[in-house]
XYZ file of N, CA and C in Angstrom:
633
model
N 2.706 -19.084 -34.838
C 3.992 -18.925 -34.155
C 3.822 -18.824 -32.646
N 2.651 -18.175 -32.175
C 2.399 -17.837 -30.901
C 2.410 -19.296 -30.308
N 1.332 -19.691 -30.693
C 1.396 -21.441 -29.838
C 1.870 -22.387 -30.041
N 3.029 -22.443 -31.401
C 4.379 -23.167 -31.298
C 4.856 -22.798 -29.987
N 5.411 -21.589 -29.547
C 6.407 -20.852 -28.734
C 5.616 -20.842 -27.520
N 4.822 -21.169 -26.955
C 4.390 -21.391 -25.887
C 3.766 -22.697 -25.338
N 3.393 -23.180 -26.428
C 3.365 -24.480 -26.364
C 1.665 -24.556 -26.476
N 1.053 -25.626 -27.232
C -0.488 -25.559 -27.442
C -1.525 -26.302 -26.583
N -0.363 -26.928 -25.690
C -1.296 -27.430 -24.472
C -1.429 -26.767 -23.206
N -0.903 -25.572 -22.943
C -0.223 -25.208 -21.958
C -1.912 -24.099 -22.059
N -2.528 -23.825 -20.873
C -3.923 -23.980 -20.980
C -3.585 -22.164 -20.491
N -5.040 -21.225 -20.977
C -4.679 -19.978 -20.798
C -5.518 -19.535 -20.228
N -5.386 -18.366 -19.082
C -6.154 -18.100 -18.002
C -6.351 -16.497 -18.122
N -7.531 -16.139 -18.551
C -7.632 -14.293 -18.452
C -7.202 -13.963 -17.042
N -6.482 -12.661 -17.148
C -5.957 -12.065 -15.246
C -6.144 -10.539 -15.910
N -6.926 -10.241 -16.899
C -6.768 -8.891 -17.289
C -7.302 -8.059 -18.654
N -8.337 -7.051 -18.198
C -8.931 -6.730 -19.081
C -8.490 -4.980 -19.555
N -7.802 -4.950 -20.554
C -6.833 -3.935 -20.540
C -7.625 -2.897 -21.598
N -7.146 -1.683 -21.531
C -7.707 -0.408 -22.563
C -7.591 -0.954 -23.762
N -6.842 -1.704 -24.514
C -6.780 -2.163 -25.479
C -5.915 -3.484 -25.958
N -6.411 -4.373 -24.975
C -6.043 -5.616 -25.133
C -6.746 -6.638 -23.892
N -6.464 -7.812 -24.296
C -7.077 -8.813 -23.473
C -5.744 -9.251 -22.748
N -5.480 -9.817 -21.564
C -3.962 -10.236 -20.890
C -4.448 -11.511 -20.588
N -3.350 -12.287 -20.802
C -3.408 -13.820 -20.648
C -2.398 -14.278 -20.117
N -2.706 -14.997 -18.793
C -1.506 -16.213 -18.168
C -1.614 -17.300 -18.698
N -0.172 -17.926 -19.792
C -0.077 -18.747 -20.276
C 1.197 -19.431 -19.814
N 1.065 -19.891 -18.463
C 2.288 -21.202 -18.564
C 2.816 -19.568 -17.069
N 3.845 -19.680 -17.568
C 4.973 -18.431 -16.914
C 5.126 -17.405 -17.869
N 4.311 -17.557 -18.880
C 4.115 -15.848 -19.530
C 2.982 -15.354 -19.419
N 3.127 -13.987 -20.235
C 1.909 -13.260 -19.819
C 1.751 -13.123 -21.436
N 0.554 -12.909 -21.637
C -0.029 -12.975 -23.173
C -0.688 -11.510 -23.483
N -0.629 -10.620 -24.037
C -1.755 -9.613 -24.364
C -2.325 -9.830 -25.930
N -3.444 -9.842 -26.319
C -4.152 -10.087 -27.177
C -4.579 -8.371 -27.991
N -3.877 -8.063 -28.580
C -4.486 -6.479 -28.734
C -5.580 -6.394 -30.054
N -6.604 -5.720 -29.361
C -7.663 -5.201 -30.098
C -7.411 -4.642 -31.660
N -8.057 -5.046 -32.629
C -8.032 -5.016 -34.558
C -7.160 -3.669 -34.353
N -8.046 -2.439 -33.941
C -7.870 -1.505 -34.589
C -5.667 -1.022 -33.750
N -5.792 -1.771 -32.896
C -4.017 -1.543 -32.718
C -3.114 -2.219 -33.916
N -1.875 -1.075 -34.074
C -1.388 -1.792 -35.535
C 0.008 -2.701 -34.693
N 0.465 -3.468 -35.746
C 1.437 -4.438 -35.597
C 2.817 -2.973 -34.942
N 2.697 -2.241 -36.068
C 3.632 -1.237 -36.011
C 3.771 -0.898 -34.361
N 2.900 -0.628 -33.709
C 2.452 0.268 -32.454
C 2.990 -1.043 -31.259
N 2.084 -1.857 -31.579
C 2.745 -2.721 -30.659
C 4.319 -3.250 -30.918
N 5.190 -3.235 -31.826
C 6.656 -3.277 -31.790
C 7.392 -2.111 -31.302
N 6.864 -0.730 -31.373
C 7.323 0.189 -31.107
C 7.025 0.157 -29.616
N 5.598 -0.504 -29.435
C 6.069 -0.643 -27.687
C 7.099 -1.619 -26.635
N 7.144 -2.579 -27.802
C 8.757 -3.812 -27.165
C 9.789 -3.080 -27.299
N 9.945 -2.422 -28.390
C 11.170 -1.578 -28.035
C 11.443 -0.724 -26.822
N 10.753 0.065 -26.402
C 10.927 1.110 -25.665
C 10.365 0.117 -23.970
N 9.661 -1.065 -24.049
C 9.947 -1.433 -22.744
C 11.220 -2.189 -22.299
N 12.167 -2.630 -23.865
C 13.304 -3.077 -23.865
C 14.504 -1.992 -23.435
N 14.397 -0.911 -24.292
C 15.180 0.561 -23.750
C 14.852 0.632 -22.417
N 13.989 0.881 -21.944
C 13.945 1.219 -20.379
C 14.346 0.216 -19.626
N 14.204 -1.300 -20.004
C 14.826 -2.088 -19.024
C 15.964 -2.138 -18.887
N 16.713 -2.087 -20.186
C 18.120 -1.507 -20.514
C 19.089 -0.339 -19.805
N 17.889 0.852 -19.794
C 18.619 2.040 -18.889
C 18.266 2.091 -17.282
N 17.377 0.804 -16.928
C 17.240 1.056 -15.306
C 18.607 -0.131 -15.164
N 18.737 -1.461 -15.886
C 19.487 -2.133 -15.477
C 21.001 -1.625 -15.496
N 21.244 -0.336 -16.460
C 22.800 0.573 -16.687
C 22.678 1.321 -15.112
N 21.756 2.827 -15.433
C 21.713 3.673 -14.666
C 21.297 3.404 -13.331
N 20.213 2.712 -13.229
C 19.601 2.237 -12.206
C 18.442 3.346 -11.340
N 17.460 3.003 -10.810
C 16.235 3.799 -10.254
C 15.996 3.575 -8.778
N 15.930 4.808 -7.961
C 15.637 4.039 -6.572
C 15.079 5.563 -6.034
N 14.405 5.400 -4.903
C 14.265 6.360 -4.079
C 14.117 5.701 -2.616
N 13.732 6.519 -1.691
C 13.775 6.076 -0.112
C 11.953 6.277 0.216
N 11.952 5.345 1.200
C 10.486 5.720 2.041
C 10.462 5.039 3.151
N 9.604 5.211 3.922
C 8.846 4.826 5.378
C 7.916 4.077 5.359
N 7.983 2.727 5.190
C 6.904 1.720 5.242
C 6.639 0.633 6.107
N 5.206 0.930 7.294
C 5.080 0.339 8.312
C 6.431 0.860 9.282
N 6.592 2.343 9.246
C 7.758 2.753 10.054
C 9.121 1.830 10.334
N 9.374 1.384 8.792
C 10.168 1.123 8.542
C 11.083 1.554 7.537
N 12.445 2.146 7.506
C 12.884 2.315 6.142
C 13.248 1.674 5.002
N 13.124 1.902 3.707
C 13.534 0.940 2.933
C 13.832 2.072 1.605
N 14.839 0.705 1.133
C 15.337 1.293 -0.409
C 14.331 1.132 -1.205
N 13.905 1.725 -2.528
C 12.989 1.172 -3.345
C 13.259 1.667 -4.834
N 13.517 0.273 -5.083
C 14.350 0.064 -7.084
C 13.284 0.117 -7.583
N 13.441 0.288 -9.077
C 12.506 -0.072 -9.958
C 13.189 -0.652 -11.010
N 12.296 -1.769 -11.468
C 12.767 -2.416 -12.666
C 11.455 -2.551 -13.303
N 12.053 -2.947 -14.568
C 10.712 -3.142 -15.685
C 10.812 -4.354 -16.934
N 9.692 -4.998 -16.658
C 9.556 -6.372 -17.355
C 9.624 -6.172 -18.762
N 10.929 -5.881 -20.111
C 10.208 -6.301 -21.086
C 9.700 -7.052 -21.980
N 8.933 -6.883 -22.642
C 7.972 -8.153 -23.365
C 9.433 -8.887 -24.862
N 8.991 -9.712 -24.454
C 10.140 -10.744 -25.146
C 10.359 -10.910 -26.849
N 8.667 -11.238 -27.186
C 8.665 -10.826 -28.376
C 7.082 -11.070 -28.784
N 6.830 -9.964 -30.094
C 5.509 -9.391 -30.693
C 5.242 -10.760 -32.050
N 3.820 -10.803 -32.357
C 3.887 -11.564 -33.715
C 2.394 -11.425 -33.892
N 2.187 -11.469 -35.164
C 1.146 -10.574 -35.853
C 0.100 -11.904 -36.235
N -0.982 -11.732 -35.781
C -2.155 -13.060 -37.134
C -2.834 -12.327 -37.807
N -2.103 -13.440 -38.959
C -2.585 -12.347 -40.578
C -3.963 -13.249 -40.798
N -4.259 -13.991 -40.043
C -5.726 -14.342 -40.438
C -6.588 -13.818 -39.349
N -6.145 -13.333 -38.218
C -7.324 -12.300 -37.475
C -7.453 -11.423 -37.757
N -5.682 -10.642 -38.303
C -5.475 -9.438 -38.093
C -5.138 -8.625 -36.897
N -4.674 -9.345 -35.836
C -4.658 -8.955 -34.897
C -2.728 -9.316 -33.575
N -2.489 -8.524 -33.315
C -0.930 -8.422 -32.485
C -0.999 -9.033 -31.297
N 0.052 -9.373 -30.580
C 0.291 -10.031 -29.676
C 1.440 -9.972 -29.116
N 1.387 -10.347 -27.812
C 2.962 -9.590 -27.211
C 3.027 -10.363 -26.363
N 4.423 -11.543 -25.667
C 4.944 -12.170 -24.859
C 5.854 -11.559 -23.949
N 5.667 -11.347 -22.572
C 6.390 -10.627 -21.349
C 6.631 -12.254 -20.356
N 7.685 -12.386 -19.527
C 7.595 -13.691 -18.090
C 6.502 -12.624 -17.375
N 5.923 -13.801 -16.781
C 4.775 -13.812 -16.106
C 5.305 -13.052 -14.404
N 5.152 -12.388 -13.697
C 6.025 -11.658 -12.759
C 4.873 -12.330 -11.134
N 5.213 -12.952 -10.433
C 4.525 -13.778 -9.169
C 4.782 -12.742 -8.094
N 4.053 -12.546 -7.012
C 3.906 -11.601 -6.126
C 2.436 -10.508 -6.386
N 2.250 -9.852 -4.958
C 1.086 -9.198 -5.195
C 1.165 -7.266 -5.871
N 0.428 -7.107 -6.216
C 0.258 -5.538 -6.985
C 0.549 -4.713 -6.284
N 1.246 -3.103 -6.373
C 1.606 -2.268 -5.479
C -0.596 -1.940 -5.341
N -1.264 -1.752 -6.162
C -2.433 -1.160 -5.934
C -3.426 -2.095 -4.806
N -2.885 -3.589 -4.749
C -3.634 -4.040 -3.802
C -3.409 -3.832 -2.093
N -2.644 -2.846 -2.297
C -2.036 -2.317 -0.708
C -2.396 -0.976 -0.462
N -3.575 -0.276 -1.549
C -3.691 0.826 -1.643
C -5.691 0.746 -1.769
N -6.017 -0.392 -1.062
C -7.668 -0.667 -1.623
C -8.250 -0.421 -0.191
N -9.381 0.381 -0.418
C -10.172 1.212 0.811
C -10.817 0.145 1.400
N -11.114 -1.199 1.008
C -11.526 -1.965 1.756
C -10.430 -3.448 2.372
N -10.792 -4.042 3.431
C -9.570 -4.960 3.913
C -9.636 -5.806 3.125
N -8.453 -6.569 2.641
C -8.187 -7.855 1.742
C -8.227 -9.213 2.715
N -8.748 -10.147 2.597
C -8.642 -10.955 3.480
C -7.557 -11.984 3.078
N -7.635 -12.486 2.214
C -6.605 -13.452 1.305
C -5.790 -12.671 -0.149
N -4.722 -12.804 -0.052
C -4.172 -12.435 -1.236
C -3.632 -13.926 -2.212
N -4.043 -14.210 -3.076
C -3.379 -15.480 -3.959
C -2.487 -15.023 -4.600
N -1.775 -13.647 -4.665
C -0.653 -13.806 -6.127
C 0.555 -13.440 -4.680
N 0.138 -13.196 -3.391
C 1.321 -13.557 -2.540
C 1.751 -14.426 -2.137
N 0.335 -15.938 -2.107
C 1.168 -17.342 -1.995
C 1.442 -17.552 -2.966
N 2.251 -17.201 -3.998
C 2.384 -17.475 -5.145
C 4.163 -17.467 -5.277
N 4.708 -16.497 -4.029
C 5.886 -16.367 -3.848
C 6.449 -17.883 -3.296
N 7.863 -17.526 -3.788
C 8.654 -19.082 -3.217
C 9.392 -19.034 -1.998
N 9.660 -17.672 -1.952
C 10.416 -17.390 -0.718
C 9.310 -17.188 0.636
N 9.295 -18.364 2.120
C 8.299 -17.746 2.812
C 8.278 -16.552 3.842
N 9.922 -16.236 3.752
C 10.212 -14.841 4.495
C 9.410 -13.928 3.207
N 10.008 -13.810 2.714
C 8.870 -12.562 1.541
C 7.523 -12.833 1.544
N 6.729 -14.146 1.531
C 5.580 -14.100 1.673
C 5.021 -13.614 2.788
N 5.709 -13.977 3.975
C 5.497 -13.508 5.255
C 5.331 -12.164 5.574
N 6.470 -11.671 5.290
C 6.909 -9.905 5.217
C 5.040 -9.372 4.207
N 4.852 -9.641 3.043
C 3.975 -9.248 2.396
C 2.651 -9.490 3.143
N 2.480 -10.546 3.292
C 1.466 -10.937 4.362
C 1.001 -9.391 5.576
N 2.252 -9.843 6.464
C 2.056 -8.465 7.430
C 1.867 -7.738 6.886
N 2.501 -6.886 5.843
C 2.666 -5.669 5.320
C 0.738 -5.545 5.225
N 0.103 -6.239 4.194
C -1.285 -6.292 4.366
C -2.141 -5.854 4.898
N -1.988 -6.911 6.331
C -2.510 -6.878 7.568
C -1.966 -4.976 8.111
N -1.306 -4.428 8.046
C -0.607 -3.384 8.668
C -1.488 -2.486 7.873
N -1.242 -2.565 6.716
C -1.631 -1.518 6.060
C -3.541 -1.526 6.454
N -4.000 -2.085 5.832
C -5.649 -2.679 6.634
C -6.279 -2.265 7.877
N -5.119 -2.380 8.789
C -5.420 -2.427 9.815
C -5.116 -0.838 10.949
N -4.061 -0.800 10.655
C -3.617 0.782 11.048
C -2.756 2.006 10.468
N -3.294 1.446 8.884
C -2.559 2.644 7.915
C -1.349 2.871 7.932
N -0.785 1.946 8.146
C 0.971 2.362 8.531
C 1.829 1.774 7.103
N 0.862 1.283 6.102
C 1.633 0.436 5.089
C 1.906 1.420 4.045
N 1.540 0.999 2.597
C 1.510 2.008 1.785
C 0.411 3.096 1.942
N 0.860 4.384 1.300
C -0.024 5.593 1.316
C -0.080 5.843 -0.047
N -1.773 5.646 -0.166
C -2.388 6.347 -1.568
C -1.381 7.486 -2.161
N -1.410 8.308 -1.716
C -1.015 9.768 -2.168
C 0.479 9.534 -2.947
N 1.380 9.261 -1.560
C 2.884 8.765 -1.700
C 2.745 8.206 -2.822
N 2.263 6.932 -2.699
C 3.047 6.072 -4.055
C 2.200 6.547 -5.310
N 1.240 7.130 -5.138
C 1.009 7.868 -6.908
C 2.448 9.407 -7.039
N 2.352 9.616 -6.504
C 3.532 10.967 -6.089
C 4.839 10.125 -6.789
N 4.979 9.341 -6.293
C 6.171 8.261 -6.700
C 5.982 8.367 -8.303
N 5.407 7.150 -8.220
C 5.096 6.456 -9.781
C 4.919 7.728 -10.479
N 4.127 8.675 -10.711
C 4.849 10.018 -11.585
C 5.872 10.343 -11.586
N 6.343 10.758 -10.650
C 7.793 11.123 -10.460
C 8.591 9.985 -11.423
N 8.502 8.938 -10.904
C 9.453 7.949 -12.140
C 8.848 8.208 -13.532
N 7.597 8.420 -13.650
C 6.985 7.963 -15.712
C 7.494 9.607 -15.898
N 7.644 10.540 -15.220
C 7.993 11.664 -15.962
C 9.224 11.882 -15.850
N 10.394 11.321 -15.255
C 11.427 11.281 -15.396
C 12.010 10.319 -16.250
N 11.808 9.244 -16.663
C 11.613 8.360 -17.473
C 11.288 8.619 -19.262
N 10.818 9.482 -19.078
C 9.851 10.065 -20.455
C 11.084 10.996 -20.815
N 11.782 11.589 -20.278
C 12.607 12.628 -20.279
C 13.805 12.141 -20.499
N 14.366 11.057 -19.893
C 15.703 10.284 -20.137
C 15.405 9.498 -21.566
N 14.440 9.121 -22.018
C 14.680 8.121 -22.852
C 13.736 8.982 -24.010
N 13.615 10.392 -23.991
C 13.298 11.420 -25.071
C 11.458 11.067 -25.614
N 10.768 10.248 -24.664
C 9.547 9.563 -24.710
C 8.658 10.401 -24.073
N 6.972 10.194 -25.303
C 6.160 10.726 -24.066
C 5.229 9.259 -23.645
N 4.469 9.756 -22.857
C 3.412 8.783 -22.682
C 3.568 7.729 -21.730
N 4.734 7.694 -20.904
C 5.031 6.332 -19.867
C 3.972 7.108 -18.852
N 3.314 6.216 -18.426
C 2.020 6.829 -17.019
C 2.236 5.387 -16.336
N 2.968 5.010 -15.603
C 2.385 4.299 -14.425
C 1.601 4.309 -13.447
N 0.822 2.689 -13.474
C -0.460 3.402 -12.499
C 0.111 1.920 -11.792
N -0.714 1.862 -10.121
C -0.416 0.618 -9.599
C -0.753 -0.636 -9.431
N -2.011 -0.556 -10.193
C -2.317 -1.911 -10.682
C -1.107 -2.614 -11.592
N -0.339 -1.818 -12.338
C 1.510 -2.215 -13.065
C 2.377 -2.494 -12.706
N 2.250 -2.713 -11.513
C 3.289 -2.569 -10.739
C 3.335 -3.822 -9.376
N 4.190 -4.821 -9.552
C 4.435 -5.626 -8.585
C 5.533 -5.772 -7.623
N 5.205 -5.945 -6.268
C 6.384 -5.803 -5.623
C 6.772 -6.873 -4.938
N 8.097 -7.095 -4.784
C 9.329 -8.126 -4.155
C 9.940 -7.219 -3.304
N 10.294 -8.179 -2.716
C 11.317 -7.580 -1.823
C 12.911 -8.528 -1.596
N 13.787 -7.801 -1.818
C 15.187 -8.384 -1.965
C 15.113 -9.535 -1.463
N 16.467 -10.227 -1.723
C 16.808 -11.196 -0.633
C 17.498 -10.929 1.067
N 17.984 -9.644 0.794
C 18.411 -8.857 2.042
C 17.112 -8.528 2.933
N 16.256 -7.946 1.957
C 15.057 -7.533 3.061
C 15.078 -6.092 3.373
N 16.137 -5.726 2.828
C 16.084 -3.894 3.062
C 15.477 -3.114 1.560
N 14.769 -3.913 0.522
C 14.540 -2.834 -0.290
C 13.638 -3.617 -0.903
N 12.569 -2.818 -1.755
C 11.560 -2.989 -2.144
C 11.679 -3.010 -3.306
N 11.588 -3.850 -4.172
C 11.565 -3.837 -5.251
C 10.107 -3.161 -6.581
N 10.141 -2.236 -7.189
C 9.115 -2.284 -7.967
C 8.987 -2.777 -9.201
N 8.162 -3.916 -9.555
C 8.496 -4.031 -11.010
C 7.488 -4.030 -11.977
N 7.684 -3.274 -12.757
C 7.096 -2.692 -13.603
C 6.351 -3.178 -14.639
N 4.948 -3.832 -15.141
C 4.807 -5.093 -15.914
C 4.314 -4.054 -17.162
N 3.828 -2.839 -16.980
C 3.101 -1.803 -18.195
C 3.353 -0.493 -18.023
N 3.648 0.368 -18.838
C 4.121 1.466 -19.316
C 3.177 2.504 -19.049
N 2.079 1.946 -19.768
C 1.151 3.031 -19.670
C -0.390 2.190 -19.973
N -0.885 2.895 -20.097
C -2.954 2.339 -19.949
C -3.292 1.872 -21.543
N -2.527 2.631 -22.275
C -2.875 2.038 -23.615
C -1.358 2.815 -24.822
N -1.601 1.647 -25.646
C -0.315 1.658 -26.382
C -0.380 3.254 -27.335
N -1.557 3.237 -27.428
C -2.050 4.496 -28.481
C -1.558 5.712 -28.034
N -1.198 5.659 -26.682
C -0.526 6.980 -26.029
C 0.894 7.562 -26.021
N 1.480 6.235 -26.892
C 3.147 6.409 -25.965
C 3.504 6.789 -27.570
N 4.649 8.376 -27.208
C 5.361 8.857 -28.168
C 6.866 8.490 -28.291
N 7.381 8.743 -28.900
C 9.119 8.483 -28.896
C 9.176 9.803 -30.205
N 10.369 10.741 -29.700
C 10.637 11.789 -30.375
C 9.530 12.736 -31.453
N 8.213 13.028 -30.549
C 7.178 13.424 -30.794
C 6.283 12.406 -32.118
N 6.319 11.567 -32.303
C 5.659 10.734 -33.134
C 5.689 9.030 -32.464
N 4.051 9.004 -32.564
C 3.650 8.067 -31.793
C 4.071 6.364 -32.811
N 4.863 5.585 -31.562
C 5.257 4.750 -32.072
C 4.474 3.633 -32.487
């Protein structure tokens, strides 16, 4: 079913070696391959709940404020969920389809050494956003004025434990390698979007029993 629905020529590229799965760019999706011992069960219980949350940021909606490159900006969060799960009964093994999300990682703006080239920022279509990201880079690299380590882990808790609490869940941990950012078409807000929940599926509860 998997490579009916994606198509069997459409050639697949590892971008990710996960706690308990392999991640695959296939085409404009993203592929995770999860390891025997994850059950079919676990991984549906995780489409659900990245479907609920996309559901209650797109109702309620998520934002906070910050100072980046002494600049202000809004900053949303949204979250990618995976489209749909399907099981091989001759590996034995689950699988999960998410769109593939273009732009660079909140964690690659947070790396102790300078980046010289980023490829998942020419990857953007818009070249004001590539541009903007570009600098942002260079800024951050260069005179610490971009993102701050501390801040945006401070953040990203702040959302997985508020998050966990609205939607009666434990186990959402965002970290920033999960996390990709856009920036509007206005240019005043930062978009975060959210591609993983947490580090491994084995963690995440829903009404004290792990899904």
């Amino acid at each position: 079913m998997l490579r009916e629905a994606l198509g069997p020529s459409v050639p697949r590229e590892l971008i990710a070696r996960g706690v308990d799965c392999l991640v695959f760019r296939v085409g404009g999706q993203v592929v995770k391959e999860y390891n025997p011992h994850i059950t079919f069960e676990q991984v549906l219980g995780y489409e659900a709940v990245t479907k609920r949350l996309a559901d209650f940021l797109d109702d309620k909606g998520y934002s906070t404020k910050g100072l980046i490159a002494d600049t202000p900006f809004d900053m949303r969060f949204t979250v990618v969920p995976v489209t749909f799960s399907t099981f091989n009964r001759e590996k034995g093994t689950s699988s999960s389809v998410a769109p593939y999300i273009p732009g660079p990682r909140l964690a690659d703006f947070l790396k102790d050494r300078p980046i010289s080239t980023n490829g998942e920022i020419r990857e953007l279509g818009n070249p004001e956003e590539r541009s903007f990201f570009e600098s942002l880079l260079r800024s951050t690299n260069i005179d610490g004025k971009g993102f701050n380590r501390q801040r945006e882990a401070e953040r990203l808790a702040k959302f997985s434990r508020q998050m966990n609490v609205k939607l009666g869940i434990r186990g959402i941990d965002v970290s920033p390698a999960d996390v990709k950012m856009r920036l509007s078409a206005g240019g005043d807000e930062l978009i975060y979007v959210i591609t993983d929940l947490c580090p491994s599926i084995t963690t995440l509860q829903l009404n004290k029993r792990r899904v």
